[in-house]
Structures are given as C-alpha cells and as structure tokens.
Coordinates of C-alpha atoms in Angstrom, one line a residue:
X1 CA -68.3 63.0 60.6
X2 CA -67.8 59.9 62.9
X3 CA -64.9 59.2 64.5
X4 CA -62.2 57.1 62.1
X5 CA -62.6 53.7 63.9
X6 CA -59.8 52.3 65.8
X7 CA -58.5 49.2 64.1
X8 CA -54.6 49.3 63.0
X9 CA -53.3 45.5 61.8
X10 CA -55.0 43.3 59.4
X11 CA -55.1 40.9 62.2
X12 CA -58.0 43.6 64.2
X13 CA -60.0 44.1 61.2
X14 CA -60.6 40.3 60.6
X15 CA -61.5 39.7 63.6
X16 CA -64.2 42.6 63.3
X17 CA -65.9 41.1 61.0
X18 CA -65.2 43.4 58.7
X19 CA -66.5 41.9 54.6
X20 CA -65.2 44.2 51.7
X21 CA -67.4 45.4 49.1
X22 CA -66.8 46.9 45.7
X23 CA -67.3 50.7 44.9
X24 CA -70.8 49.6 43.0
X25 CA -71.9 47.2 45.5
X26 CA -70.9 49.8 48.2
X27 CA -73.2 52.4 46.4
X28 CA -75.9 50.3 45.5
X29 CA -76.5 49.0 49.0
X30 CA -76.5 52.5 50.5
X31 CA -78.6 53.6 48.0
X32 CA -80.9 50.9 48.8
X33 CA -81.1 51.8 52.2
X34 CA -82.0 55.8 51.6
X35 CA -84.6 55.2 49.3
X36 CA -86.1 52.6 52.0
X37 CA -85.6 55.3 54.3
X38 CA -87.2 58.1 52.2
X39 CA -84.1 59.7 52.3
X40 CA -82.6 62.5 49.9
X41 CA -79.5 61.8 48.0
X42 CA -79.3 64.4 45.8
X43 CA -80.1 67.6 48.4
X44 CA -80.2 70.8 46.6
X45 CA -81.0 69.4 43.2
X46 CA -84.3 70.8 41.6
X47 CA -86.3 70.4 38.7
X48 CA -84.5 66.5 38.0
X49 CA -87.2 64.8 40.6
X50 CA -89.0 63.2 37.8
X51 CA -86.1 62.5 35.3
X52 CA -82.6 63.1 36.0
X53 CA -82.5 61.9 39.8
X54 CA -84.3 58.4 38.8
X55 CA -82.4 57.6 35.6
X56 CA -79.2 58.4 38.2
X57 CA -80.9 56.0 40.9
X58 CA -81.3 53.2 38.0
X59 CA -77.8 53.4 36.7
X60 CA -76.4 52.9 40.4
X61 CA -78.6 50.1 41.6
X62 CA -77.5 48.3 38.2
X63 CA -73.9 48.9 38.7
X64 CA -73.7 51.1 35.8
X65 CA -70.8 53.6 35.0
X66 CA -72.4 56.6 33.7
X67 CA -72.2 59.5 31.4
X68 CA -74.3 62.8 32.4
X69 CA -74.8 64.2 29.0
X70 CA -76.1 68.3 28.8
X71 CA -75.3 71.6 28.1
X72 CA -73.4 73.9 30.8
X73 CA -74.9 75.0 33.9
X74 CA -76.9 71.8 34.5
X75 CA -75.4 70.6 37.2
X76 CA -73.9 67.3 35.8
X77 CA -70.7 68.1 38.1
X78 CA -72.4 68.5 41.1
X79 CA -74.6 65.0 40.7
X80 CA -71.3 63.0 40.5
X81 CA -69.8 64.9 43.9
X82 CA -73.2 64.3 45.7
X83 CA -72.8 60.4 44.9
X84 CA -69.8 60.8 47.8
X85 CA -73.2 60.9 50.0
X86 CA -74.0 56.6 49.0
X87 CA -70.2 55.6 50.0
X88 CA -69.5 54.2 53.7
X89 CA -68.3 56.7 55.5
X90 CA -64.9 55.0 56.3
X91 CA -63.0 52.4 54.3
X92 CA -59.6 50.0 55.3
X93 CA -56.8 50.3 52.9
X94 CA -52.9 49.1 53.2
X95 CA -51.0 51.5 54.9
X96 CA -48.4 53.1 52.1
X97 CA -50.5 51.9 49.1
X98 CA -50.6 54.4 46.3
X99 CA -53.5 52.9 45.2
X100 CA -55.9 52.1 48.6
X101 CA -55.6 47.9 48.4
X102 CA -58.0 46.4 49.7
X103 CA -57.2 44.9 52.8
X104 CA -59.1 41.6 51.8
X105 CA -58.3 41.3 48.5
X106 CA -55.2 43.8 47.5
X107 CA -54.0 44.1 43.8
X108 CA -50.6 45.7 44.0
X109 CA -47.4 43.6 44.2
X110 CA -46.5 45.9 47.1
X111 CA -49.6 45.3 49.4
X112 CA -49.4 41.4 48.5
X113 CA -45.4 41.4 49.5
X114 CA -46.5 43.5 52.8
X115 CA -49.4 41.1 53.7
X116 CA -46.8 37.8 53.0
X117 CA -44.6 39.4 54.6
X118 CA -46.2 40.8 57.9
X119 CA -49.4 38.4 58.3
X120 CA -51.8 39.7 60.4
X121 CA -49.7 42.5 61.8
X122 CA -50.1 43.9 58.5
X123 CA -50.8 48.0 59.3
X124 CA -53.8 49.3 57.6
X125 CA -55.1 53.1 57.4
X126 CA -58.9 54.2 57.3
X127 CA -59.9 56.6 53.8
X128 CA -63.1 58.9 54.5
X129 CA -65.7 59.1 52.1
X130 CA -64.9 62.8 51.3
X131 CA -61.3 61.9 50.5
X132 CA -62.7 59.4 47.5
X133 CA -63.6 61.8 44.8
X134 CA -61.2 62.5 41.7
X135 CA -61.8 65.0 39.4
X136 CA -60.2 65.6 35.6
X137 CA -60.7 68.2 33.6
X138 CA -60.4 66.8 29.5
X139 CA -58.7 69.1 27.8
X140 CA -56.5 68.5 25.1
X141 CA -52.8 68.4 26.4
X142 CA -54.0 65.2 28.7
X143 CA -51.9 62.2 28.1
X144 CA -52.2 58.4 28.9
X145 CA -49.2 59.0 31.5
X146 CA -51.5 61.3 33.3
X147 CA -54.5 59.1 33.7
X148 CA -52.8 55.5 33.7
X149 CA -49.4 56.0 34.6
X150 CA -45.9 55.6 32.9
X151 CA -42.6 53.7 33.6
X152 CA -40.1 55.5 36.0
X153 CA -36.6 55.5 34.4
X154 CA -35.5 56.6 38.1
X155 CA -37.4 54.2 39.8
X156 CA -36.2 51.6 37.7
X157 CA -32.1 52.7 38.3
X158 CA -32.6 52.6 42.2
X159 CA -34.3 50.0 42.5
X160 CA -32.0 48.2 39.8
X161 CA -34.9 46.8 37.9
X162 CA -35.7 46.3 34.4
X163 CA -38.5 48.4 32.9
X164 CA -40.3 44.7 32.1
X165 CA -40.9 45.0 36.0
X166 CA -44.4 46.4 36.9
X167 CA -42.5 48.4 40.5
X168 CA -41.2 50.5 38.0
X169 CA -44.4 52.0 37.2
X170 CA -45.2 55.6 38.6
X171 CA -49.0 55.0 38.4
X172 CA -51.2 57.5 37.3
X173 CA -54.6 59.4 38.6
X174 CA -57.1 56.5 37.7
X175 CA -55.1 53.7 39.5
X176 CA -55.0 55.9 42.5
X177 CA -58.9 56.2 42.4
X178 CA -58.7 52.5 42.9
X179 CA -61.9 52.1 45.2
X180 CA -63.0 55.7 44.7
X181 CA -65.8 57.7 42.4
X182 CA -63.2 59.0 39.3
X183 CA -65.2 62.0 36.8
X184 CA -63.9 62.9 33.8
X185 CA -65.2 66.4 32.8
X186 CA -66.1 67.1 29.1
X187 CA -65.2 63.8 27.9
X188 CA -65.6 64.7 23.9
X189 CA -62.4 67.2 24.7
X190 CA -60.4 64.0 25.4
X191 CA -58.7 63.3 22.3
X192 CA -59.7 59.7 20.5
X193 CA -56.3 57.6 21.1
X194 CA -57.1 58.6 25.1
X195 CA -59.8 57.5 24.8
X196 CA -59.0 54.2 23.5
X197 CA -56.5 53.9 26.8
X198 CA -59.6 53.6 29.1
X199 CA -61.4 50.1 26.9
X200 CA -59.8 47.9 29.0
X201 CA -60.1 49.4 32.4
X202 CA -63.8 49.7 31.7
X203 CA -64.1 46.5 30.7
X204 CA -61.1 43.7 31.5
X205 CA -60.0 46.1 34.8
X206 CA -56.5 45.5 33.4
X207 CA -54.0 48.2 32.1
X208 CA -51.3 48.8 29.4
X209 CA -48.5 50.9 30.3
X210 CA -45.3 51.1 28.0
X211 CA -46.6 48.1 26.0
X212 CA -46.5 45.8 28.8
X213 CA -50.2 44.2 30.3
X214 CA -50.5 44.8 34.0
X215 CA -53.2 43.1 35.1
X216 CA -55.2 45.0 37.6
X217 CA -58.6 44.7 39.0
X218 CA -59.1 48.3 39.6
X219 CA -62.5 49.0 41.5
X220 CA -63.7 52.5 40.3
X221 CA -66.8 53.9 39.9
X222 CA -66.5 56.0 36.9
X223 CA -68.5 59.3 36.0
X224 CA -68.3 61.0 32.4
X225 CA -70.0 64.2 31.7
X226 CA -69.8 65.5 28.1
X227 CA -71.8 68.2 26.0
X228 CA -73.7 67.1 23.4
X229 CA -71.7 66.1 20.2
X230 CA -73.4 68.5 18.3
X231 CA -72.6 71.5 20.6
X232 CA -68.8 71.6 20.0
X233 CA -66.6 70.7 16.8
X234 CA -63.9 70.3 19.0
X235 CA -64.0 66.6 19.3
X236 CA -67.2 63.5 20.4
X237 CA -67.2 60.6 22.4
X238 CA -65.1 57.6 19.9
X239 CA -68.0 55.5 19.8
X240 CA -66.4 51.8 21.7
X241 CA -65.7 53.8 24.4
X242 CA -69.4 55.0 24.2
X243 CA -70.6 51.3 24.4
X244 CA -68.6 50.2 26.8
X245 CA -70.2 53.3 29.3
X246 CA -73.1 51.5 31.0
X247 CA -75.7 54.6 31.4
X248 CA -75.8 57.4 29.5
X249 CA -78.6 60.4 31.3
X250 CA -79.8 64.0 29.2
X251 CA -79.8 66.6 31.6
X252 CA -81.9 69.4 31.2
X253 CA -82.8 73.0 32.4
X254 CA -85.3 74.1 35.0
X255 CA -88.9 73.7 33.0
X256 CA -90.4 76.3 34.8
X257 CA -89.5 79.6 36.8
X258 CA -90.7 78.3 40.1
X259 CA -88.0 75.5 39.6
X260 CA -85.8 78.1 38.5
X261 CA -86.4 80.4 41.4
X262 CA -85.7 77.5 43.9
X263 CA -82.3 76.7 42.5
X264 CA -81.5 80.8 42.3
X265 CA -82.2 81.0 46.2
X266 CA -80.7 78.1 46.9
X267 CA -77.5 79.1 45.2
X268 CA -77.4 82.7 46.7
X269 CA -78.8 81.8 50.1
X270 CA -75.5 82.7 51.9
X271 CA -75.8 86.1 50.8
X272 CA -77.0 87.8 53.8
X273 CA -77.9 91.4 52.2
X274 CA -81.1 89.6 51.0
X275 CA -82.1 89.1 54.5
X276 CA -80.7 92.2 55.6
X277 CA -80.4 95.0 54.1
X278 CA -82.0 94.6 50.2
X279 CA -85.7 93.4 50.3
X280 CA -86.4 91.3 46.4
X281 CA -89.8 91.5 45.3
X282 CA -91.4 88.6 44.1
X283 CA -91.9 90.1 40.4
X284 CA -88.3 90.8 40.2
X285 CA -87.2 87.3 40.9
X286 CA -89.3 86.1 38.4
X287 CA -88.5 88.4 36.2
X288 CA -84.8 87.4 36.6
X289 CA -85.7 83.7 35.7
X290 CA -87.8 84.9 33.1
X291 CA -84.7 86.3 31.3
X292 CA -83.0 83.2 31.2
X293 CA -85.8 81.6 29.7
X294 CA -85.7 84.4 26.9
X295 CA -82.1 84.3 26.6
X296 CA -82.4 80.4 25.5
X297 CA -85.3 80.9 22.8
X298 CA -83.4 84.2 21.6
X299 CA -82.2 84.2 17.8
X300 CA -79.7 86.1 18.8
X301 CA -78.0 83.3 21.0
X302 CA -76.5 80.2 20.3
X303 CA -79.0 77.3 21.3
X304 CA -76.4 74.7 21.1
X305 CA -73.9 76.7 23.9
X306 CA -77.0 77.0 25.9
X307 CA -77.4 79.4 29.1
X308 CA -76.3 77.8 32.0
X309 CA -78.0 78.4 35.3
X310 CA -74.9 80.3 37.1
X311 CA -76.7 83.2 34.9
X312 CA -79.7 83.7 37.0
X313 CA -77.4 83.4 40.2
X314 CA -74.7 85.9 38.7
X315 CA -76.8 87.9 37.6
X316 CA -79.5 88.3 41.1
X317 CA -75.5 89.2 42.9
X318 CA -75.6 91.7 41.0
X319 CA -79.2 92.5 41.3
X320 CA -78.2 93.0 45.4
X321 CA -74.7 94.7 44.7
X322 CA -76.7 97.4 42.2
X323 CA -79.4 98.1 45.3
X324 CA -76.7 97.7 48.2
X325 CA -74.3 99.9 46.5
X326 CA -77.5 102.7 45.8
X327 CA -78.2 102.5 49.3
X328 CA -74.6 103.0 50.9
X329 CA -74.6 106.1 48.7
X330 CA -78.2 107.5 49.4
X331 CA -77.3 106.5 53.6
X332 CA -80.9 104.4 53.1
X333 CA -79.9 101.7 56.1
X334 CA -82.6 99.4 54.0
X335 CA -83.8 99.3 50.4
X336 CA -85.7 97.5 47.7
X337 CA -84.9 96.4 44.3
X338 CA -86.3 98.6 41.5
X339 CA -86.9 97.5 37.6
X340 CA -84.0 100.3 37.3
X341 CA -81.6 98.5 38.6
X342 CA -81.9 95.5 36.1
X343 CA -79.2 97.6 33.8
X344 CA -76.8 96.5 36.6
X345 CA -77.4 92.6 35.6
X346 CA -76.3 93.4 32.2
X347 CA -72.4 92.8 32.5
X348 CA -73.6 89.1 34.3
X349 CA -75.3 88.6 30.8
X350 CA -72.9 89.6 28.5
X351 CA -70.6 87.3 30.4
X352 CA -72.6 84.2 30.3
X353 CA -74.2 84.0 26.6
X354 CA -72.3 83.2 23.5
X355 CA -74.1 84.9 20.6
X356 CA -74.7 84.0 17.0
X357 CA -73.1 86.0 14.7
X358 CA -76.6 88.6 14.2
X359 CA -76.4 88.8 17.8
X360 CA -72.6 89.9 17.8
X361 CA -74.1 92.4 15.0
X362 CA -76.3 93.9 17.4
X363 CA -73.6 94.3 20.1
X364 CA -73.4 92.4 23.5
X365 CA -75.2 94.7 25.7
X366 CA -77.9 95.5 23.1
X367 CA -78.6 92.0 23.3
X368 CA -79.1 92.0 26.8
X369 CA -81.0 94.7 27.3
X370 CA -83.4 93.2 24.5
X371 CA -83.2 89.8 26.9
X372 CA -84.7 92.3 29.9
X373 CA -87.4 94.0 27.7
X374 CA -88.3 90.4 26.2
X375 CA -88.5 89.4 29.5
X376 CA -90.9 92.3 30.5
X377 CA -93.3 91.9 27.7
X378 CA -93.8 88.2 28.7
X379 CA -94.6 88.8 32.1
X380 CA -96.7 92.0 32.0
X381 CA -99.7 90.1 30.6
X382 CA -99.1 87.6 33.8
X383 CA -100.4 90.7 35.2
X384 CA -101.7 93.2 33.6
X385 CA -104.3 93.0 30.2
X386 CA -102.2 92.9 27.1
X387 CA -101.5 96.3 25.4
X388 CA -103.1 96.2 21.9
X389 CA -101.2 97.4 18.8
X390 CA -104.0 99.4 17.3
X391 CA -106.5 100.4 19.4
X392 CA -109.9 102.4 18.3
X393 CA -110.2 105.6 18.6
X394 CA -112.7 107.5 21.1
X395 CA -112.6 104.0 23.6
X396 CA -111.0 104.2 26.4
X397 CA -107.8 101.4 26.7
X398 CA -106.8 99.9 30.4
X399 CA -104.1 102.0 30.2
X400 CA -105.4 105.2 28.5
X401 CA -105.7 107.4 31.6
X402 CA -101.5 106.3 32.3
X403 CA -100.7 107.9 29.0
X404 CA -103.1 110.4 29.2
X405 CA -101.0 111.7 32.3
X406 CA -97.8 112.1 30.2
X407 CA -99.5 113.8 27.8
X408 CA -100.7 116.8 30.0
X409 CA -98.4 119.5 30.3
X410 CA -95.8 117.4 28.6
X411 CA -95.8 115.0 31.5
X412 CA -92.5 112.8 32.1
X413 CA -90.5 110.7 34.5
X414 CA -87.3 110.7 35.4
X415 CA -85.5 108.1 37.7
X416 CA -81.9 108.1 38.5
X417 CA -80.3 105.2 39.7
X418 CA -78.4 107.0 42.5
X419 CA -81.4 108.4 44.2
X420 CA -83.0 107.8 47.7
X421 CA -85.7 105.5 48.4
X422 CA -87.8 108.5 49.5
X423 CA -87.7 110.8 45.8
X424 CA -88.5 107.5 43.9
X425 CA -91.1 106.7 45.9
X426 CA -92.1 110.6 45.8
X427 CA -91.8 110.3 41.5
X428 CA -93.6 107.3 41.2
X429 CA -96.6 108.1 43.4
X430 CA -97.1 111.1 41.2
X431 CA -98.4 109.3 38.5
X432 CA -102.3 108.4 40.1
X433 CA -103.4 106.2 37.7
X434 CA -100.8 103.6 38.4
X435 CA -102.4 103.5 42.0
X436 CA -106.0 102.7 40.6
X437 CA -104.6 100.3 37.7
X438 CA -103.4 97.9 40.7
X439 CA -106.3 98.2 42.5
X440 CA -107.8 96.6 39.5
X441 CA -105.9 94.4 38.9
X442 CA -103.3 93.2 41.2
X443 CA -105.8 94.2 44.7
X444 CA -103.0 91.8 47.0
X445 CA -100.0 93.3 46.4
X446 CA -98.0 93.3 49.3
X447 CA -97.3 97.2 50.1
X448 CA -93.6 96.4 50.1
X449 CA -94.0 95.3 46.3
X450 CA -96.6 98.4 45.3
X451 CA -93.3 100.7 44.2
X452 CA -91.9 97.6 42.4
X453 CA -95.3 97.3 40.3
X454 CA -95.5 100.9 39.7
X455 CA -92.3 100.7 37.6
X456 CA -92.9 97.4 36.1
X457 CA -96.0 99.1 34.3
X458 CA -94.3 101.7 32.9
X459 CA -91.2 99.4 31.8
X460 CA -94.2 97.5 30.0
X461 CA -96.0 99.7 28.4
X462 CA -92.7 101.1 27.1
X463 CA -92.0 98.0 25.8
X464 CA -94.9 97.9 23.8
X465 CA -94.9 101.3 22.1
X466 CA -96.8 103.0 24.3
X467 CA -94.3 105.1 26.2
X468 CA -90.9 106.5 25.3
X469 CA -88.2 104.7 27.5
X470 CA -84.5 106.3 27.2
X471 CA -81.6 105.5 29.2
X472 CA -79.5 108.1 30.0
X473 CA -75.6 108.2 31.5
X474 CA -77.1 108.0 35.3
X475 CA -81.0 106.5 35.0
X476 CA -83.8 106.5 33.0
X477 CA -86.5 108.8 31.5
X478 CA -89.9 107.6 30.6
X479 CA -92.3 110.4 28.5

C-alpha cells in the first residue's frame, strides 16, 4: 500500500491537478492499462481464462453492471472482490460525508452547504481502494430501509425539520457505496417489491425514500450474483430489473482435473503439513478431483444444487488431518497418504452434496463411499488395462496372477488405518505380483508413489468384482 497522499483542503487538491472520474471510468481505464501491460487481474482464478475472465473484461470496458450467474462454489464472489484490484488506489471524498462526495462534483446537501460554505478550505479525507467494497447477503427479511435508507423521526425532531426535508434521511448501505463496488449475493432470494426499489438507481441514479424523489447521482458499480432460476423455487430475478443489469456471465466448473487440481492447491497452499510432514501422491490428488467430477454426474445427487469446489478443498484437509493424525499416533515423524485413508473424506462429502431423494434412500455416507469407488473405477483404466466382466477360461487375465495370490492358502489383506508406515509397507510388499504389474505398466513411478499404486490396484479390482473389499470398525480387509 502507498502512502495516503498528503492533500487536506479542497483548495490543495485543485491545485494538484487532481480530475475525478466515475467508478466505471475509474475501472475501465485501469483495466485498460493491465491488459496493455499483460498484467493479471483476476490472480488465483483457474479454469475461466477462455470464458469467464473475458466476458468479465467486456462487461467492464463497456461500463456494464453485471450479474455472475452459476451454481455454488464457482467463485462468482471472489471475481467481484478481485475487481477492488482496477480501482485507484486512493480516492478524495468530503470529510464527514456518509456517502464519500465527490470533492469535484458532490451530491449531498451536506457536502454542497460545506463547500459554499468553507470554499477552498473545504477539508477532504482520502478512501483506499480496499475500504470500497460492500457486500449484501439477499435473504428474505431485507428491506428497502436497509439498502436505500428511511426517514429519521429523531433526526427530523432535533433538527426541527419536516420529514418533506431530504436531512432527515438516515441513508442506507447503497447510498453509502456511493463511488464504491456494491454486490448483492443471491439476488433471486431478494424478494420482487425489493427489487423494484433498485430500477431507478440503475437507471435514473435517483432514489425514493418515504414517497418523496431525492434526486441523487449515485456513482456505484454494481455486482449481482444469483443461482440459476431453475436451481431454487425460492424466488428469480423480476425480469425489469433483469434488463436494466447490463451483463449477465455463466459461470462454470473446472472442465478438467488438472484445472481442478490447480484451484485445490491453490486453496490449501497455506497448509504447511503438505510440505512438511504428509507427502500427497499424485494419484491421490487426482483421485480427489476425480470424485467431484463423479459427485456432479451422480443420479444420486441433485444436478441443479451442484457441487461446489470448497468440496475438493474440504475434503484434501481432511485427506492431511486423516494421515497427520495416523502418524502422531504411530510416532512416524513423516508419512504418506494411502487409498485407506479416503474413508476420512467422507464427512467433507456428506456435508457438501444435497441428494435426491434415491440418494437420501441409500443413506449419506453410502453415497459417498459409492462417489470414492466411482471415482476408482474411472481412473484405474488411466492406468491399468480395464478388468473384463467375463473372462475365458484357461487364459491368463493382466491381473490373474493378483487373484491367484489370494486364492492360495486363503490369502488376504488386512490394513488398519491406525498402523505404522513400516507394517503397511511390510503388508503390501507381500503381495509380489503387484510389484511386476507396475513394472508393466506404470515403469516411472516415482518410489515415493509405489505404496500408493499398490493399494490403488487392489481398491480397483475390488471395485470391479474381482476382490472382496470390507470395511471393518478400524481399516479394511481385502480377500
């Protein structure tokens, strides 16, 4: 942050050469200047390089006040905060204005009567970028007195003013944006007649409080994010107020794992036990992504909800919590994910999907668990060949020596979740012809991710009928 400059009277800043700008102009023009520069705006955002990110960019340089229109978990929020990033870092305003007049060209009676009355000694204060974001949740109980303001009874008695007089007004949380970025958050829960109350500011810049016109140029840069109407009987976007909302962008969900990944690691990259004390294979990140993706073609849960993206990062906390916890008990000073300890990810499932009425049938965790094996199967033929249904006797499968070992002398695996890094290496190495099926097929895995494939197999070919899998109260047994 730069230092707030050093200009105090009305009289200083003219004489800096100071020219005032709009909120849209004042984007726009820094906009201009970071895509001239090849500069990121929207740092930390992945997957919306090709379609979210320009749609935003058009809607800016055309002065546009915009509605981000998605499910959950697609970062609509987070856009609007980063558009902080285009305003000028510091902006004049009339000292004591509730609603930051512009020093050049105030609105309020009270910064015009100031300015009449005190010329160029006129006091003015400095407003940081950070400072000019406003935030409302929609919700139901909102009222017009809230959002435009309302006549002060008390106000009006001190004062000894008639409520005809527009210094009686106690002005509400969109007049004090005046010259700031103002979001409203799931629009459609806003009810209609609120919505009516923001026509005219959208489109005259005047407002109506108490049935009295006050004429007011406010200067906002307005941000609407909303589900789609489809997703939620609980109310939609009344359609004037829809028309008078310049840009209207889809969000989406990553499109791929890698895009996934990135946002999962960029999310949970202040969480040192990654770096320190819990090494993540690469097949179990994916895997994690992978889940998500199942989770949002699953018949089992509601499409329209959708699964947001705060899943994936929930549920790889846990992912480290179920390894670092393992480890504190087992006095292993490092340790690695296992497949295992994917029943730890459950509760961040369970938490984050809203099921359809066959899924609530088949019970939350049921679900999830059937999210993970989904998951598993898709994968494993990223990997591995896929595992036939039927396959002919006397002719030897990729995978026929594996079950061939559990067969002899009523072979089986157990792993608990609470044991050391050394006895599940020690189980897993037992079973040989996991060591020559990588060889095969997977020759460059990295030795820290050998353990991590070994299990994987197993999981998969459980998955597909060729193993029995049980969970048990403290791991799980594979025969």
């Amino acid at each position: 942050m730069t230092e707030k400059p050093n200009i105090k009277t009305l009289g200083s800043l003219r004489a800096s050469g100071y020219i005032s700008k709009n909120i849209k102009d004042e984007l726009r023009d820094n906009l201009k200047t970071k895509i001239r520069n090849k500069e990121s705006v929207f740092e930390g955002i992945f997957g919306y390089e090709n379609t979210v990110i320009p749609q935003l960019e058009h809607a800016i340089l055309s002065r546009h006040n915009i509605n981000l229109l998605g499910l959950r978990g697609q970062a609509k929020t987070r856009l609007a905060r980063m558009m902080t990033s285009l305003l000028d870092e510091w902006i004049p305003f009339i000292e004591g204005s509730e609603i930051n007049d512009d020093p050049m060209n105030p609105i309020s009676r009270y910064a015009k009567e100031l300015i009449e009355k005190e010329g160029d000694n006129t006091p003015i204060e400095w407003l940081h970028r950070d400072e000019r974001f406003f935030e409302k949740l929609a919700t139901p109980d909102v009222t017009v007195a809230d959002l435009i303001g309302d006549v002060d009874p008390i106000k009006a008695a001190n004062l000894k003013l008639s409520y005809a007089d527009d210094r009686v007004i106690h002005f509400g949380m969109i007049p004090r944006a005046n010259r700031c970025i103002f979001v409203i958050n799931e629009l459609p829960d806003l009810q209609a007649r609120i919505q009516v109350s923001l026509f005219n500011i959208l489109q005259e810049g005047d407002v109506q409080i108490r049935g009295f016109k006050v004429r007011m140029p406010l200067d906002i840069q307005f941000v609407f994010t909303a589900n789609p109407e489809d997703y939620t009987n609980r109310g939609s976007i009344v359609t004037p107020l829809k028309d008078r909302i310049g840009s209207q962008i889809l969000t989406h969900y990553p499109e791929n794992i890698n895009i996934a990944r990135e946002i999962t690691n960029y999310e949970s990259s202040l969480d040192s036990r990654q770096k320190n004390g819990v090494y993540v294979p690469s097949l179990a990140k994916d895997l994690l992504e992978q889940i998500g993706f199942e989770a949002r073609e699953s018949e089992y849960v509601d499409s329209k909800s959708g699964v947001s993206a705060r899943m994936s990062i929930t549920a790889f906390e846990n992912l480290l919590s179920t390894a670092e916890r393992r480890s504190l008990l087992t006095d292993d000073e490092t340790t690695s994910v296992r497949l295992s300890d994917f029943v730890g990810i459950i509760p961040a499932i369970t938490g984050k999907v809203e099921l359809v009425y066959e899924g609530e049938q088949e019970g939350s965790e049921a679900v999830a668990q059937l999210l993970i094996d989904n998951a598993i199967r898709t994968l494993f033929t990223s990997y591995f060949p896929k595992v036939e249904k039927l396959e002919k006797k006397n002719i030897d499968g990729p995978f026929s020596q594996i079950t061939e070992w559990f067969l002899e002398d009523d072979g089986f695996l157990e792993i608990t979740d609470e044991s050391s890094d050394e006895a599940y290496a020690k189980s897993l190495n037992r079973i040989y012809p996991l060591d020559q099926i990588i060889e095969k097929y997977q020759p460059d895995t990295q030795p820290e991710d050998v353990l991590f494939l070994k299990e994987f197999i197993l999981w998969g070919l459980a998955v597909n009928k060729r193993l029995n899998r049980e969970r048990f109260r403290t791991g799980v047994f594979f025969s």
